[in-house]
Short mmCIF file of C-alpha atoms in Angstrom, two decimals:
data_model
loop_
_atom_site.label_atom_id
_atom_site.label_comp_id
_atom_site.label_asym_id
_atom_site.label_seq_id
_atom_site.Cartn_x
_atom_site.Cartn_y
_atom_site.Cartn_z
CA UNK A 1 -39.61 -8.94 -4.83
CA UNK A 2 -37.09 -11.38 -6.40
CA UNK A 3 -34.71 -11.14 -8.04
CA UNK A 4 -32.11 -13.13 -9.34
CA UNK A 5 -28.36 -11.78 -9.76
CA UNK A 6 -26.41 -13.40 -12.81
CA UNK A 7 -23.40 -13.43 -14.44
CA UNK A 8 -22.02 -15.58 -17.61
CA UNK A 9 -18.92 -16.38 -19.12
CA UNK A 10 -18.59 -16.76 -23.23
CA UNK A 11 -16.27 -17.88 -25.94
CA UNK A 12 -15.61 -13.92 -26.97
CA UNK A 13 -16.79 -10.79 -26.96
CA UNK A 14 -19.58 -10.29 -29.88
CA UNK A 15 -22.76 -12.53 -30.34
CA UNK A 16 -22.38 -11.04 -33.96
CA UNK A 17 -19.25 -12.62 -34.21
CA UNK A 18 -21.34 -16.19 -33.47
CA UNK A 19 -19.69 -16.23 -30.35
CA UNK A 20 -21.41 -18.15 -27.74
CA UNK A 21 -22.33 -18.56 -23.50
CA UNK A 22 -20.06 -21.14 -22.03
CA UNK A 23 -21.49 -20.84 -18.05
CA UNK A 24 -24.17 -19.27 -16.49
CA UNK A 25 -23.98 -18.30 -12.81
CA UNK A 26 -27.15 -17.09 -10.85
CA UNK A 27 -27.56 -16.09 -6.82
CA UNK A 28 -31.46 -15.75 -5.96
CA UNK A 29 -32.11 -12.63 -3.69
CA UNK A 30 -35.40 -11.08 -2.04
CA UNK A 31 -35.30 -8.23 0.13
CA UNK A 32 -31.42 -7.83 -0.50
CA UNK A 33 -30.92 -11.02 0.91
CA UNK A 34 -29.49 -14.33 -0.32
CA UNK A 35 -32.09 -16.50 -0.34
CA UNK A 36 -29.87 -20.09 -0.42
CA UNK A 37 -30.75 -20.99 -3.77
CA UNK A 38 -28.18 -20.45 -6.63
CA UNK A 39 -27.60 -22.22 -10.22
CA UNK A 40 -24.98 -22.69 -11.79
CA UNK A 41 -23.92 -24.69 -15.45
CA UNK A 42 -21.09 -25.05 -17.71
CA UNK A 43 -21.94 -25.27 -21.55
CA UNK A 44 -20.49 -26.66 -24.65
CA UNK A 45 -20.74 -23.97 -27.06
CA UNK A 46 -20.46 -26.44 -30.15
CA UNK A 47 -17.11 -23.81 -31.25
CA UNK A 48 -13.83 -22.99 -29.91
CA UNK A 49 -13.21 -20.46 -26.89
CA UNK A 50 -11.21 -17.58 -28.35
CA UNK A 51 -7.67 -16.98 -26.85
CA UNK A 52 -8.58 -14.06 -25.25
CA UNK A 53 -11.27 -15.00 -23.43
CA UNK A 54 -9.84 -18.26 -22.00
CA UNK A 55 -7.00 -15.85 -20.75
CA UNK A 56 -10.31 -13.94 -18.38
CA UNK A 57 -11.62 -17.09 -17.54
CA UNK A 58 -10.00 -20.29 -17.74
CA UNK A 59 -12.25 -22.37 -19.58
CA UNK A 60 -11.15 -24.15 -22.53
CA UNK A 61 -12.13 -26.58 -25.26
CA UNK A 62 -10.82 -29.69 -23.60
CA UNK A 63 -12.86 -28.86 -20.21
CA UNK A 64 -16.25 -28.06 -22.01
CA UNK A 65 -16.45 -30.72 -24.62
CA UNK A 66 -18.72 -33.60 -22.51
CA UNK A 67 -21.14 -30.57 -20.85
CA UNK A 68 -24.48 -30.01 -21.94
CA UNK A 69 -25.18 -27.63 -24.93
CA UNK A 70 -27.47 -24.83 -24.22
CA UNK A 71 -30.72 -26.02 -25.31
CA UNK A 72 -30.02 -28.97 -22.65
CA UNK A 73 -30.47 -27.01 -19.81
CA UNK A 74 -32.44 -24.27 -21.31
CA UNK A 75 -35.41 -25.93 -19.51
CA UNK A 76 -34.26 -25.71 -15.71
CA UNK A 77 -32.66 -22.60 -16.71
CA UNK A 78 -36.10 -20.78 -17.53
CA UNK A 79 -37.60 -23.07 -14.43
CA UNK A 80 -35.01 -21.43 -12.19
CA UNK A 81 -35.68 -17.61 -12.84
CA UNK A 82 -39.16 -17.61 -13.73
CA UNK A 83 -40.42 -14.42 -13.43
CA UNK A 84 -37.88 -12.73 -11.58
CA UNK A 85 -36.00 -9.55 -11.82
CA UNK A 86 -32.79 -9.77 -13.46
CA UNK A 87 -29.73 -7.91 -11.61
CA UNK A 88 -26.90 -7.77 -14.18
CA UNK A 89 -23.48 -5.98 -14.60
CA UNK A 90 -23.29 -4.46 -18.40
CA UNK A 91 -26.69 -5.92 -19.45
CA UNK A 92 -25.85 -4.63 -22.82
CA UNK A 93 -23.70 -7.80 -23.15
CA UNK A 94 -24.78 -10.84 -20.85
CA UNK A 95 -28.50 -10.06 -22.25
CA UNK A 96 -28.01 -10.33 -26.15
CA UNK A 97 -25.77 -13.64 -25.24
CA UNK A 98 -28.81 -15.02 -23.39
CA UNK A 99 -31.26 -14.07 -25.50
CA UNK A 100 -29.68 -15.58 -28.67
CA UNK A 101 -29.22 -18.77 -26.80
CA UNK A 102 -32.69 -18.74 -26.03
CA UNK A 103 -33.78 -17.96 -29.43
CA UNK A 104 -31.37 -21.06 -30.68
CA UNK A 105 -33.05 -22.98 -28.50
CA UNK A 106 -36.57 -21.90 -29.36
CA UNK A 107 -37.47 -20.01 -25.99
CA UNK A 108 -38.78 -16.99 -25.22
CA UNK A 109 -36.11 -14.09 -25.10
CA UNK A 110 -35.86 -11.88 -21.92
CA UNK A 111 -37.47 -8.05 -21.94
CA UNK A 112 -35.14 -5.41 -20.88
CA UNK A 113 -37.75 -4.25 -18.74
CA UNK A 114 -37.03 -7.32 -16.46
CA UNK A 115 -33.54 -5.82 -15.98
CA UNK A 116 -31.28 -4.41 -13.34
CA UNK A 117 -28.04 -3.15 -14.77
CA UNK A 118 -25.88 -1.98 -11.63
CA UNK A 119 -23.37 -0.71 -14.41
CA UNK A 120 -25.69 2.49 -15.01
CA UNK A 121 -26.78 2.58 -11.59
CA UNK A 122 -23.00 2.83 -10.59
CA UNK A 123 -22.37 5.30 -13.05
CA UNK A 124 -25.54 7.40 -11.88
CA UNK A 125 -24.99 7.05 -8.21
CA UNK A 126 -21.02 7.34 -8.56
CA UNK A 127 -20.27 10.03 -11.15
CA UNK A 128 -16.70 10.74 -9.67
CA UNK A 129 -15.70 7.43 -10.05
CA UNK A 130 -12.80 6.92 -13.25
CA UNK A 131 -14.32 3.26 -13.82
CA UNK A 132 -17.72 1.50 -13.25
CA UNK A 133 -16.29 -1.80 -13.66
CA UNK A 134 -16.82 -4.64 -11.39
CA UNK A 135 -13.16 -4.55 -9.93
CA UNK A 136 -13.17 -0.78 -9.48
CA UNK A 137 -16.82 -1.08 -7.32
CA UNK A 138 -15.37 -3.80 -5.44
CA UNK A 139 -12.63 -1.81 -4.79
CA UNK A 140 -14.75 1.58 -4.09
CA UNK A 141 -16.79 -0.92 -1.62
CA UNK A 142 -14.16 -2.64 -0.38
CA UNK A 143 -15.21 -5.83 -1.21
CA UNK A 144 -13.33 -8.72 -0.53
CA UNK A 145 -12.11 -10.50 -3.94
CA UNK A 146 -9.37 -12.66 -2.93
CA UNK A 147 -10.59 -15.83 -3.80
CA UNK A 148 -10.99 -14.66 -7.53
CA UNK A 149 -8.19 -15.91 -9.52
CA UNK A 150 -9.90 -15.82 -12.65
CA UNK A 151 -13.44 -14.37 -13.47
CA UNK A 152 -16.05 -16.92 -13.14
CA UNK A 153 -19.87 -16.82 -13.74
CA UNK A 154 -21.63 -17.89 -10.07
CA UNK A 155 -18.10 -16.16 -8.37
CA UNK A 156 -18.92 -12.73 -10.48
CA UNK A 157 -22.86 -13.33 -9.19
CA UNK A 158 -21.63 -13.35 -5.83
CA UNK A 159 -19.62 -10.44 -5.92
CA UNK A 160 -22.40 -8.83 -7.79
CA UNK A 161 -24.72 -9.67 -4.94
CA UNK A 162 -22.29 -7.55 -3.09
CA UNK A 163 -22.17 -4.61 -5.24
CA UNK A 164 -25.81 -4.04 -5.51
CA UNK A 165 -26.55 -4.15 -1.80
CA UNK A 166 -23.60 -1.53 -1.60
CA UNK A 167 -25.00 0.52 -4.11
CA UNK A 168 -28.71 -0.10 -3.02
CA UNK A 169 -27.15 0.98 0.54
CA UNK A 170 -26.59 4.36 -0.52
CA UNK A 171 -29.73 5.21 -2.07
CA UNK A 172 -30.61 7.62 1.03
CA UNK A 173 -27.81 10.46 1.51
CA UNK A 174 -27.56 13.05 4.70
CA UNK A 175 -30.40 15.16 3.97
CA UNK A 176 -33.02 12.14 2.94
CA UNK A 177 -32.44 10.78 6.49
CA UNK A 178 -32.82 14.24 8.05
CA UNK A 179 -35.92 14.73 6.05
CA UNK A 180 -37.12 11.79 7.37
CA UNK A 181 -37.10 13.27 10.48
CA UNK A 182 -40.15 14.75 12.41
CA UNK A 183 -40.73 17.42 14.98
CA UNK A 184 -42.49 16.05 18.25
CA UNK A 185 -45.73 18.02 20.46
CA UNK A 186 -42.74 20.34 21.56
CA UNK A 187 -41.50 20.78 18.04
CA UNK A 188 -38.15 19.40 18.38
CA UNK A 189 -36.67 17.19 15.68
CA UNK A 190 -37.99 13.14 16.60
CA UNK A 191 -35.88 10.79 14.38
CA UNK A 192 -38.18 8.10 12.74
CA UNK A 193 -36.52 4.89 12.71
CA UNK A 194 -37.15 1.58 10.85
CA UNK A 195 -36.05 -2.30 10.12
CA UNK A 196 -33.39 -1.47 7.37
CA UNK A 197 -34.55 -3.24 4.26
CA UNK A 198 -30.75 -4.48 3.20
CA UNK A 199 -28.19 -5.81 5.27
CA UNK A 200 -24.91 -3.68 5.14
CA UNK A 201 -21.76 -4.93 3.84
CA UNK A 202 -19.57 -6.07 6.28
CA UNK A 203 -16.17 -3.20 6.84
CA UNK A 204 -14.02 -5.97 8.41
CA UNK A 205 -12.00 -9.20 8.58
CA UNK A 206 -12.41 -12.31 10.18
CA UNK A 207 -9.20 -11.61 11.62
CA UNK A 208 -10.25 -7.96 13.22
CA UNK A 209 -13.87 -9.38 14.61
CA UNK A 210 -11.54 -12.29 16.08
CA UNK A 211 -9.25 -9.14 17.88
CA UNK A 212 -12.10 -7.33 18.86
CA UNK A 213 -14.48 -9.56 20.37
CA UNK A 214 -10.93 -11.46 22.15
CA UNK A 215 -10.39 -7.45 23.59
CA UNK A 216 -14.04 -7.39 24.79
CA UNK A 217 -14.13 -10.51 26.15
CA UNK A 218 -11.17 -9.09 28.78
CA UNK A 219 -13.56 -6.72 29.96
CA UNK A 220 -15.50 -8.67 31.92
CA UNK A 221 -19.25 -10.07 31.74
CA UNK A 222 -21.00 -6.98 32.49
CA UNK A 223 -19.24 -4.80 30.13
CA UNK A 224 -21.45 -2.64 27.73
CA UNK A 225 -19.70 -3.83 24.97
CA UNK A 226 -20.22 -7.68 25.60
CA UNK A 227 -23.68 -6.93 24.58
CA UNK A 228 -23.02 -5.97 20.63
CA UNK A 229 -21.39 -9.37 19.75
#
């Protein structure tokens, strides 16, 4: 299945307030995978950027005036996800945003049964947790955001990507797996094993794989270890 992971950025916080998308970031995925394709456009919302939101993301009147308006890239934008699953943080705002745009620009609007929201799923799957935000899962995950000086549509997709392979990740807990399990001729426990379907976040730096694999590589070529890298 597809599914395409996507994040915007807007001139406030309420569509009711005629407030409108300004970029739309999207990372394709299949199989909890990136797949290599991604999209990515900055829009002129024909209105100014409230002060608050510029101070999230950075993007102000003078920088969106010459982009395309909406209903200029509406086309490739409904080319891109075609019939895709939607993976979205708080789809109870980034959908209403993209629907009105679509309705402005006389498309088709987009189900909610075509949508992911990892907000709920966080909330369902981490109940202890004080926030379901996407800093506080990064956090929980310990997912790298360092690059992130300001919130940004594709860079929020990518961290998103990130997020719902964590969360997806921990779908099976202790007992699931030793369910999974079953007893051989002699009746002894057999685990049953399989390709996992997501690839695991990775738990460290560059800098500690560097350290490691140096350490290894002092061990000499027939070292057990040498075989893992």
């Amino acid at each position: 299945m597809t599914e395409i992971v996507i994040d915007t950025e807007t001139t406030g916080l309420e569509v009711a307030d005629g407030h409108r998308i300004i970029e739309v970031g999207i990372v394709e995925v299949k199989g909890f995978n990136r797949t290599g394709r991604r999209f990515q456009r900055y829009v002129n919302p024909m209105r100014s950027v409230a002060e608050r939101a510029f101070a999230v993301h950075g993007l102000g009147d003078d920088f969106l005036r010459d982009k395309p308006t909406f209903d200029q890239i509406a086309g490739e934008f409904l080319e891109f996800i075609g019939d895709s699953t939607f993976v979205v943080h708080n789809a109870e705002f980034d959908i209403p945003f993209l629907n009105s745009e679509l309705r402005n620009s006389n498309c088709a609007e987009i189900p909610m049964s075509r949508v992911i929201d990892t907000l709920e799923v966080a909330r369902q799957k981490l109940p202890e947790l004080k926030s379901h935000s996407m800093d506080a899962l990064c956090k929980h995950f310990r997912i790298d955001t360092s690059t992130r000086s300001k919130h940004g549509a594709l860079v929020d997709a990518d961290l998103l990507v990130e997020v719902y392979i964590a969360l997806s990740g921990s779908e099976k807990s202790l007992i699931e797996l030793l369910e999974a399990e079953e007893p051989d001729s002699v009746g002894k426990r057999k685990r049953v094993t399989g390709k996992r379907p997501f690839s695991l976040v990775p738990q460290v730096s560059d800098e500690e794989d560097r350290v490691h694999r140096a350490f290894v590589a002092t061990l000499g070529e027939n070292s057990i270890w040498g075989k893992y890298l």
